[in-house]
Coordinates of C-alpha atoms and ligand atoms in Angstrom, one line a residue:
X21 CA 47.5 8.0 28.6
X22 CA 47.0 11.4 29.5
X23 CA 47.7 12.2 33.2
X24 CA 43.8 12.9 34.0
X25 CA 42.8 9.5 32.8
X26 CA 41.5 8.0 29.5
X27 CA 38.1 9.7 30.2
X28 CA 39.5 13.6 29.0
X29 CA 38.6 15.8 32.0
X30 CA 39.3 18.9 30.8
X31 CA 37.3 22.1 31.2
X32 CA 35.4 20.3 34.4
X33 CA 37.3 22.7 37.1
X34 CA 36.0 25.5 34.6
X35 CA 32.2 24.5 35.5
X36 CA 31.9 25.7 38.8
X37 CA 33.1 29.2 37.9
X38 CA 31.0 29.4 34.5
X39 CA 27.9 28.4 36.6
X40 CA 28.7 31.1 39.5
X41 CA 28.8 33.4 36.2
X42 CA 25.6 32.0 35.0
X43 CA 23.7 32.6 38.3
X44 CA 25.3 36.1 38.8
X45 CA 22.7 36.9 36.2
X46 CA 19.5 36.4 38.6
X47 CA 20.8 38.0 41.2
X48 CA 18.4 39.9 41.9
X49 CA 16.0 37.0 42.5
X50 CA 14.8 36.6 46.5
X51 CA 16.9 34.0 48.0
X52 CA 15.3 30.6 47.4
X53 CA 16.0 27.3 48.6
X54 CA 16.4 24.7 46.4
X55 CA 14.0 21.2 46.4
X56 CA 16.2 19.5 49.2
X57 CA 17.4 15.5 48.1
X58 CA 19.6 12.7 50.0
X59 CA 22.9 13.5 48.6
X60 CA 24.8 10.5 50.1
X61 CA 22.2 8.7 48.1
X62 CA 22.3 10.2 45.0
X63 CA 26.1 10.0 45.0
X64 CA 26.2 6.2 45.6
X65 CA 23.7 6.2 42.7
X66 CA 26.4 8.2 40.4
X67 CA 28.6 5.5 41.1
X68 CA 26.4 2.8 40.7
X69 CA 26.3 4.6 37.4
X70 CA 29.5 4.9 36.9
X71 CA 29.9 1.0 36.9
X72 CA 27.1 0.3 34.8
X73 CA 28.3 2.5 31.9
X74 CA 31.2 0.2 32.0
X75 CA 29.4 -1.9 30.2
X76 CA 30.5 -0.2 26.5
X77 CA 32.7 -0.4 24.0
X78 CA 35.5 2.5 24.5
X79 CA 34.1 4.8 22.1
X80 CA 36.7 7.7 23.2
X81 CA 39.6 5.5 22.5
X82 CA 41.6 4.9 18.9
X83 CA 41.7 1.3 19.1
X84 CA 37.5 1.8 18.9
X85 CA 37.6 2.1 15.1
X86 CA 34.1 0.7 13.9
X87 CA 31.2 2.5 14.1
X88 CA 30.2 6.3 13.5
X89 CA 30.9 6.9 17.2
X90 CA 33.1 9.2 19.3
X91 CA 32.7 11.5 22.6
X92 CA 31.4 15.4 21.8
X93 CA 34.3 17.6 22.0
X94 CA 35.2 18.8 25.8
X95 CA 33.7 22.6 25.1
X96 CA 30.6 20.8 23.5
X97 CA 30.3 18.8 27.2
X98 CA 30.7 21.5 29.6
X99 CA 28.6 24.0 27.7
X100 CA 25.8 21.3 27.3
X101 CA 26.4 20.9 31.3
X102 CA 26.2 24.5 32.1
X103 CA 22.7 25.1 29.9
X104 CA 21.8 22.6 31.8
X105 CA 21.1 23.8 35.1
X106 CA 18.6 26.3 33.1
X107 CA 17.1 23.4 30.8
X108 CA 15.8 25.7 28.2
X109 CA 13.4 24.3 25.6
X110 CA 14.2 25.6 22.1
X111 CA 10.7 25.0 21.0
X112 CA 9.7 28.7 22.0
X113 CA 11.2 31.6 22.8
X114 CA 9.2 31.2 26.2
X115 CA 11.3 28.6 27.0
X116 CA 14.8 29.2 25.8
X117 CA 15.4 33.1 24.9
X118 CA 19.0 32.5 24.9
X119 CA 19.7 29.2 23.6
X120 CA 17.1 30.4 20.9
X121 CA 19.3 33.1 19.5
X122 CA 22.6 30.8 19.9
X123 CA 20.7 27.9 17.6
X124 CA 19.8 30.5 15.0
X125 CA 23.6 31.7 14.6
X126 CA 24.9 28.5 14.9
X127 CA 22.4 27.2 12.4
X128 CA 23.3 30.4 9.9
X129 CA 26.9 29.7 10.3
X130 CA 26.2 26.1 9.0
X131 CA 24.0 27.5 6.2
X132 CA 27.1 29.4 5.4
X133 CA 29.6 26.6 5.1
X134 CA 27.3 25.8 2.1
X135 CA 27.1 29.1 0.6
X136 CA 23.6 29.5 1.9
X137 CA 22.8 33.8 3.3
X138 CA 19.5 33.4 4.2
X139 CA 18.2 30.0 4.5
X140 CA 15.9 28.6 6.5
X141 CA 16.7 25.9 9.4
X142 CA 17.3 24.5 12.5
X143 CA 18.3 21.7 14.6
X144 CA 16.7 18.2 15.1
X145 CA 16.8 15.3 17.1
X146 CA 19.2 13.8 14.7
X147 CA 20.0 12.8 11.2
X148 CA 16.3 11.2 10.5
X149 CA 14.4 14.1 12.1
X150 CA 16.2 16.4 10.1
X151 CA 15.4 14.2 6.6
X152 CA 11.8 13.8 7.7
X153 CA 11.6 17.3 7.8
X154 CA 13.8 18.0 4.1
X155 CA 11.3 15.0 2.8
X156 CA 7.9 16.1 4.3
X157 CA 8.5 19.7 2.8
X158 CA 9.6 17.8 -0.3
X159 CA 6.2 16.0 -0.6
X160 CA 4.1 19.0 0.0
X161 CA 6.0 20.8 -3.0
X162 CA 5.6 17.6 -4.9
X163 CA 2.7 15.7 -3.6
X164 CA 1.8 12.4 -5.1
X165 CA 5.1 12.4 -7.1
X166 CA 7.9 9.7 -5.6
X167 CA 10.9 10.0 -3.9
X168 CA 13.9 8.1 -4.6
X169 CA 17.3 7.2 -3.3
X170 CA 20.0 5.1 -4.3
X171 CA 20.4 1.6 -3.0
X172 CA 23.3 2.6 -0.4
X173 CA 21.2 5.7 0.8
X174 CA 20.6 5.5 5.0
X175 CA 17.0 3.2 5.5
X176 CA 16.0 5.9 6.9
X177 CA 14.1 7.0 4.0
X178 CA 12.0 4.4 2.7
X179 CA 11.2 4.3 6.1
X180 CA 10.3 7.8 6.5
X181 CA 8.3 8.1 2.8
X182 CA 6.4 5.2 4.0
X183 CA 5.5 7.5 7.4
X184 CA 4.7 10.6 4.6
X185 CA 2.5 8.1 2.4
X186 CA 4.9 9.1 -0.4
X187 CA 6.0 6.3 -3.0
X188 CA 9.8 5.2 -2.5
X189 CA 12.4 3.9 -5.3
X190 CA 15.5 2.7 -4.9
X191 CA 18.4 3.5 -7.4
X192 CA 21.1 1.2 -8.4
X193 CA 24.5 2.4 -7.3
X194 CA 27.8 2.1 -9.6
X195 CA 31.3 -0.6 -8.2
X196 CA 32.0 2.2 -5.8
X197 CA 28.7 2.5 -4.1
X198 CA 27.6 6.0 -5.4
X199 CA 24.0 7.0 -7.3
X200 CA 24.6 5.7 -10.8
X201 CA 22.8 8.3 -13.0
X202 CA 21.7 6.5 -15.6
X203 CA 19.7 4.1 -13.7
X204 CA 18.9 7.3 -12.2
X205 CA 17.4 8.9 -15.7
X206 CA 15.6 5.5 -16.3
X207 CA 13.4 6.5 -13.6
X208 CA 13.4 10.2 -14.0
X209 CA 11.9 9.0 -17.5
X210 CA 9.0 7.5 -16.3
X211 CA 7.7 11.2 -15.1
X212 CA 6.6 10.5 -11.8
X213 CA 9.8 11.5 -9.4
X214 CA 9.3 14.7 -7.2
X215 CA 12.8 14.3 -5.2
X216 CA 15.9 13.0 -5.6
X217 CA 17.8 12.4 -2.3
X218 CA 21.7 12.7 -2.7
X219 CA 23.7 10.7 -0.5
X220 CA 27.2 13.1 0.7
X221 CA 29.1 9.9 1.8
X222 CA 27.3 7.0 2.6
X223 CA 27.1 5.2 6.0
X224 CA 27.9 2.2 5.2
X225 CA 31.2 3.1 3.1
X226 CA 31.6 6.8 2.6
X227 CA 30.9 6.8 -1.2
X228 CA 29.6 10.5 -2.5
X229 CA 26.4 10.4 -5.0
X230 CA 27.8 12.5 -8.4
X231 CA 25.3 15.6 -7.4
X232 CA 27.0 17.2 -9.7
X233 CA 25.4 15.2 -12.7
X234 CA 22.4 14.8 -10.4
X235 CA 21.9 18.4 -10.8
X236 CA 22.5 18.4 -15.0
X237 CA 19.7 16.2 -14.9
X238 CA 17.5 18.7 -12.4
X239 CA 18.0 20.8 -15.5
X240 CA 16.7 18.7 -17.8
X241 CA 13.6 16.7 -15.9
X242 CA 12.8 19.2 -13.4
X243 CA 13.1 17.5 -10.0
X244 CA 13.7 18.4 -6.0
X245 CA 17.0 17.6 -5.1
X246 CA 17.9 16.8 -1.1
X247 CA 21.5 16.4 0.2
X248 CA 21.4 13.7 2.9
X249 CA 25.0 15.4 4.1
X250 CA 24.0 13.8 7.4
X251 CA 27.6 11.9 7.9
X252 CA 29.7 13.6 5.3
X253 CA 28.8 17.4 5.1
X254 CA 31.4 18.6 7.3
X255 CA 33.6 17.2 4.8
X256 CA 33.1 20.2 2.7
X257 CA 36.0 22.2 4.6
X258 CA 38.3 19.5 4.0
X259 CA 41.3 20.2 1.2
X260 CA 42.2 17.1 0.1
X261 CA 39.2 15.2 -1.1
X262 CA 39.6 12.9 -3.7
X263 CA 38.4 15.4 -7.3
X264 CA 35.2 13.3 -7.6
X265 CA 34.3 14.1 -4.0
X266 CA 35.4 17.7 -4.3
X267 CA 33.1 18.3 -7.2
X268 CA 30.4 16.7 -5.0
X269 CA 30.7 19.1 -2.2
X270 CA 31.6 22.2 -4.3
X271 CA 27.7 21.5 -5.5
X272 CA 25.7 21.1 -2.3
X273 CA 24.5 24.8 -2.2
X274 CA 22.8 24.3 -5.5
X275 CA 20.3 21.7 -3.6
X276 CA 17.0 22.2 -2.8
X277 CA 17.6 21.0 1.2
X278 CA 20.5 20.0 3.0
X279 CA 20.8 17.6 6.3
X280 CA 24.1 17.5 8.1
X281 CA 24.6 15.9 11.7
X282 CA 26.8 18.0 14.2
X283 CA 26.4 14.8 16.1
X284 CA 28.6 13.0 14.3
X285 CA 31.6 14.9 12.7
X286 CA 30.0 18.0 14.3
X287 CA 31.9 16.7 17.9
X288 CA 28.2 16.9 19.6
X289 CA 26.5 15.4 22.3
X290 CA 23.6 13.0 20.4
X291 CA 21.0 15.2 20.2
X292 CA 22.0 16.9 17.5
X293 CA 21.3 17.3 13.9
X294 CA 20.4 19.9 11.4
X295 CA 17.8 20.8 8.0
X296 CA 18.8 23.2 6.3
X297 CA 16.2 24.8 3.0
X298 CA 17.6 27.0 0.7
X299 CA 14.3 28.6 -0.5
X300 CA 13.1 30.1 3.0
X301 CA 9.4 30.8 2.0
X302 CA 9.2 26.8 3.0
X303 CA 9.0 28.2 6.3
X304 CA 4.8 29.1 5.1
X305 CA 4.3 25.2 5.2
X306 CA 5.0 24.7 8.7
X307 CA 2.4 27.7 10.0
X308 CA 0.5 26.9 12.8
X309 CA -1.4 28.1 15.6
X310 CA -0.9 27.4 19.2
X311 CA -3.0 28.1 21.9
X312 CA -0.1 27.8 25.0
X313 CA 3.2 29.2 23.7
X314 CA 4.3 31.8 21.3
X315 CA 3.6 34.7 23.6
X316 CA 6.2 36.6 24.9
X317 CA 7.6 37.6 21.8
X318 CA 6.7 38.3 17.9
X319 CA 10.4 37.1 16.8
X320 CA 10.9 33.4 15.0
X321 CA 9.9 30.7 17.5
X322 CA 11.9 27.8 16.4
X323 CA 8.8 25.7 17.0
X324 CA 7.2 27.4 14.3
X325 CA 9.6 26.4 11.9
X326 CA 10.5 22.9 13.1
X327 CA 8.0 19.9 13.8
X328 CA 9.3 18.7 16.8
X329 CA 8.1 20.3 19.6
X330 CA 10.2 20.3 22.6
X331 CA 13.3 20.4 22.3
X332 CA 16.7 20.3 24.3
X333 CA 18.2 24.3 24.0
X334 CA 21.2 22.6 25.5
X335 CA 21.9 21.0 22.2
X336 CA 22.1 24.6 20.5
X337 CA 24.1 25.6 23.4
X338 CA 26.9 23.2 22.9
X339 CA 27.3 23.5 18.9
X340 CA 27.4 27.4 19.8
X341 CA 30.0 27.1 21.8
X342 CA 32.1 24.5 19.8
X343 CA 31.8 26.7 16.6
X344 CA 32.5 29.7 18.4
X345 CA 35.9 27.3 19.5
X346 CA 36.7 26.3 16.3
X347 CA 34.8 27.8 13.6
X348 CA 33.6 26.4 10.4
X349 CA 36.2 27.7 8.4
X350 CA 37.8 26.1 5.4
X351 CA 40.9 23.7 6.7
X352 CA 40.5 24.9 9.8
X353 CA 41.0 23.1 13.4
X354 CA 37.7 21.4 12.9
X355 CA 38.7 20.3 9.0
X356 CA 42.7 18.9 10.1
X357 CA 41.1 16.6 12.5
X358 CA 39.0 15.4 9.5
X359 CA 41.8 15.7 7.0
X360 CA 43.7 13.2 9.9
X361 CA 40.5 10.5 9.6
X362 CA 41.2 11.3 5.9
X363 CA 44.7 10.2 5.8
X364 CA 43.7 7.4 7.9
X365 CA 41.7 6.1 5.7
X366 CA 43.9 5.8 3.1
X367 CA 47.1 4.5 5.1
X368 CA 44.5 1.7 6.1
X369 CA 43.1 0.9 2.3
X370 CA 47.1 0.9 1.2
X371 CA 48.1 -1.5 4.0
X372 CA 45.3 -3.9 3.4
X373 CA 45.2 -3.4 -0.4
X374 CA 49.0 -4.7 -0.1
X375 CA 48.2 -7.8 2.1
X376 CA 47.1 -11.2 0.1
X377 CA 44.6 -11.8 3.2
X378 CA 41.9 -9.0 2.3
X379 CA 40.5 -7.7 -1.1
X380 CA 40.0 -3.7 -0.9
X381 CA 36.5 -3.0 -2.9
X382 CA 37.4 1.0 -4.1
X383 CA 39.9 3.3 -2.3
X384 CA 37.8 5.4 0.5
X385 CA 36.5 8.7 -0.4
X386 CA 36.1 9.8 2.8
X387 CA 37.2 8.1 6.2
X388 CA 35.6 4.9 6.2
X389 CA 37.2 1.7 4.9
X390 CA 36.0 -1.4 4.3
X391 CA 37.2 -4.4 3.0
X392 CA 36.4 -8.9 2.6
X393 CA 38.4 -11.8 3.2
X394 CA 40.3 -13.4 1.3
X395 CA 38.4 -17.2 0.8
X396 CA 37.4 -20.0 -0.9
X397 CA 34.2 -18.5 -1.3
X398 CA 31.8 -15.9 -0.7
X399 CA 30.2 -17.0 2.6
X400 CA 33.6 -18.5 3.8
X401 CA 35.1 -15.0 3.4
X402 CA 31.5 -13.6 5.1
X403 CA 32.1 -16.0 8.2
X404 CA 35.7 -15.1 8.7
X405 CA 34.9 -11.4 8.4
X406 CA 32.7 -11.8 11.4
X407 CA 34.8 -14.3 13.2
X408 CA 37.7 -11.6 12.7
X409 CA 35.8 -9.2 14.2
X410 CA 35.2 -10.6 17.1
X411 CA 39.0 -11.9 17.3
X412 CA 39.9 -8.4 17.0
X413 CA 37.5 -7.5 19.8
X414 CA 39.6 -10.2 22.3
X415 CA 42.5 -8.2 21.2
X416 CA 41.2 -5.3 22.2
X417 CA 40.8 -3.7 18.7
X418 CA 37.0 -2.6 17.9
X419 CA 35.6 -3.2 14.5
X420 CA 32.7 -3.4 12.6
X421 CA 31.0 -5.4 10.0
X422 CA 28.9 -4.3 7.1
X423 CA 27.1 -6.7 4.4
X424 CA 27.6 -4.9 0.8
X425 CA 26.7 -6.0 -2.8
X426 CA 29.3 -8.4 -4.5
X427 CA 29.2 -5.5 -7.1
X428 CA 31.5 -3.5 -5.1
X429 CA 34.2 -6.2 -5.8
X430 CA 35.2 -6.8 -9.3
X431 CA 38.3 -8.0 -8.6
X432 CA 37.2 -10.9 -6.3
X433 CA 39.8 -13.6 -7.3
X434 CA 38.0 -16.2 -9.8
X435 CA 38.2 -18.7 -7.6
X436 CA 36.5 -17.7 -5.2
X437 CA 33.1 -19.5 -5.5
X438 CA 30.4 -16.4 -5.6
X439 CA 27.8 -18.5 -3.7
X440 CA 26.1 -15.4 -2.3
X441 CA 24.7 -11.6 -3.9
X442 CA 26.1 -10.4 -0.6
X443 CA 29.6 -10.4 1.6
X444 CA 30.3 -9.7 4.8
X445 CA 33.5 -6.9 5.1
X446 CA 35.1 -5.6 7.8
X447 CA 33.9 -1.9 8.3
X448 CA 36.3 0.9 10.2
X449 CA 35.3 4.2 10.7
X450 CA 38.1 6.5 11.4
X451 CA 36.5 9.6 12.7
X452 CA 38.7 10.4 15.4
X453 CA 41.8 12.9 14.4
X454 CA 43.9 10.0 17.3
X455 CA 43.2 7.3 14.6
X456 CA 46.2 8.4 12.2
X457 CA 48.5 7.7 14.9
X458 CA 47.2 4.5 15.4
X459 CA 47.1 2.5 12.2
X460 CA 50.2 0.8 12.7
X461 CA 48.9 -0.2 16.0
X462 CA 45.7 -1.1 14.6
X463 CA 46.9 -3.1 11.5
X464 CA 49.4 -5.1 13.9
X465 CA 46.2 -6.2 16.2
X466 CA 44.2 -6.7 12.4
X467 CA 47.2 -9.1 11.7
X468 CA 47.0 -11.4 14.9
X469 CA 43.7 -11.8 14.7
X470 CA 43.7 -12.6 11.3
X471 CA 46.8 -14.9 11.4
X472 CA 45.3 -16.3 14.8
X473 CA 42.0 -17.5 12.8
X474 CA 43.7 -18.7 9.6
X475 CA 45.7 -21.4 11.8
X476 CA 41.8 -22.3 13.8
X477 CA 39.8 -22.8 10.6
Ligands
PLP525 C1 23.4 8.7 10.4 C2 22.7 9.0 9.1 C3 21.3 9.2 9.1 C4 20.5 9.1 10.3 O1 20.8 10.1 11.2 P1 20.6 9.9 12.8 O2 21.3 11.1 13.3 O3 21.2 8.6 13.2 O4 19.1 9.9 13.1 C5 20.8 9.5 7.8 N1 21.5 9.6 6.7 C6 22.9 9.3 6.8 C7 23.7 9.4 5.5 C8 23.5 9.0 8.0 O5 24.8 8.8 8.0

């Protein structure tokens, strides 16, 4: 434990200074008062606060190794603090000048990472915004036509192509969870698919679609290709990757669109996720008039590129700042700490892939590992999984389960009885750079748990 606490601290004595700083700037203002409120009242509500958010799972800690969940980095928090005592609204100039022109260089910079000079983007609510916005442009470039994913793609978009009226089709995947393309050219054969929507590491497991062969078939059918790089698109910095992956991200700037979530591996506040278009004459299918708000200046509204409308400038403010920090630069400070969930990942898959207890589907292409149960059958191994889990959780280690096609296991012994199409795994997600430090730690609390429930059933 750090001497400030488990909570990190830092940069919070640097506040009060910044926002003297920030306030320097209206100086020249009249004095005003601000609205007055009971203080000692709103503190005891901060603490009342304080003890409900108790009430979670310790996201900020490396024994909380399941889901896609972490705190934003310290820089991201304070800066998100500071813009807030302006609250600008990246929707218009009008209401965010500043925050306006951070979001468009932070945005570029992004773009850039992907060998993109003059794209077209901006930043979302999230991950599902941003692919609502790469699909809606898609079906107004190919209207009437269908969109497909493959079977491991994020729900999100069936979802969303049943919001656009647009037909959805899901594609098989291969053992290892990826877009297999010749299911793939089946349906490209039957004329009638406008976008494909490339998944750069899946949620559930990590696995990167083959966009590489996605795109020989682009050549040869003629088709829109999006790269949902919502969870895995930082991953492009990273030296390291397993050659299939490489290949994978070395071919993202010859998409069509690109979503990537500075929420998740992008250390930011939830808020926070990016489109991204290659072709910026898109931009002509968002035009719009409005009546209140593009006023005070003919330069790019965001607004009139995006289809939310308000929109929190503080979000821009803190992905400014982190980048500015720690730069998207290849291996970088940003790529090492994924380069440690990385290694992670793999000193996890080799421990378990050792141990007679577990069967390991495929190694992990990016930082997320999962794995089943050794058992006398398929929904034995699927109630253990859970029952681990929440073992694990008494012990103070923080997993997570995911349900995934018996496909992904080929080497399930041939005893056990296959009375399900589905099996329960344990799921770990080691996003945090702390986590590589802590798989010995982990595997040991793994193993009790484990050996504690072995002895029960
Ligand atoms: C997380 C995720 C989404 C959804 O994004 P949100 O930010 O949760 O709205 C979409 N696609 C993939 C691949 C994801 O990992």
């Amino acid at each position: 434990m750090s001497e400030d606490g488990l909570l990190d601290r830092r940069l919070l004595e640097r506040l009060l200074p910044a926002l003297v700083r920030l306030e320097d700037g209206f100086v020249a203002l009249p004095a005003a008062e601000p609205a007055p409120f009971d203080e000692v009242a709103a503190g005891a509500v901060l603490d009342e606060v304080a003890d409900r958010l108790r009430d979670n799972y310790p996201y900020f800690h490396p024994l909380y190794a399941g889901q896609m969940l972490k705190p934003p980095h310290p820089l991201a928090r304070a800066a998100y603090a500071l813009a807030m005592w302006i609250n600008p609204n990246n929707h218009a100039l009008d209401g965010g000048r500043a925050s306006s022109a951070l979001e468009k260089e932070a945005v570029a910079e992004i773009a850039r990472m992907f060998g993109w000079e003059d794209a077209l983007g901006h930043l979302c609510g999230g991950g599902t915004m941003a692919n609502l916005e790469a699909l809606w442009v898609a079906g107004r470039l190919h209207p009437g036509k269908a969109i497909v994913a493959s079977a491991q793609s994020h729900y999100t978009h069936r979802r969303i192509s049943d919001v656009l009226g647009l037909e959805y089709r899901s594609i098989a995947t291969d053992a290892r969870g990826r877009m297999d393309p010749v299911a793939l050219r089946a349906q490209l054969e039957r004329g009638d698919v406008g976008t494909v929507v490339t998944t750069m590491g899946t949620t559930a497991t990590g696995s990167v679609d083959p966009l590489p062969e996605v795109l020989r078939l682009r050549d040869e059918f003629g088709f829109r290709v999006h790269a949902d790089a919502a969870y895995g698109g930082y991953f492009t910095l990273v030296s390291g990757l397993e050659p299939e992956a490489r290949e994978a991200f070395d071919a993202i700037g010859r998409a069509d669109s690109i979503v990537i979530d500075p929420h998740k591996h992008g250390l930011q506040p939830y808020g926070c996720g990016c489109v991204l278009f290659r072709d910026p004459s898109v931009a002509a299918l968002y035009r719009h008039d409005s009546p209140y708000t593009y006023f005070s200046s003919d330069d790019l509204h965001l607004g009139e590129i995006s289809l939310e409308c308000s929109r929190a400038g503080a979000s821009a403010v803190a992905l400014w700042a982190t980048q500015r920090l720690l730069p998207l630069v290849r291996d970088g400070a940003l790529a090492s700490g994924l380069h440690a969930g990385l290694r992670a990942a793999r000193d996890l898959h080799a421990r378990l892939d050792a141990d007679a207890r577990f069967i390991t589907p495929f190694a992990p292409q990016l930082d997320i590992v999962v794995w089943a149960v050794e058992a006398p059958s398929v929904s034995h191994a699927s109630q253990l999984a859970r029952a681990i889990f929440a073992a694990a959780e008494k012990r103070g280690l923080y997993l997570a389960v995911a349900e995934l096609p018996l496909a992904f296991f080929p080497n399930l012994p041939p005893a056990m009885r296959a009375d399900r199409e589905t099996i329960a795994c344990l799921r770990s997600v080691l996003m945090k750079p702390e986590h590589v430090a802590w798989i010995e730690r982990i595997y040991a609390l793994l193993d009790q748990a484990t050996t504690e429930l072995r002895f029960a059933l």
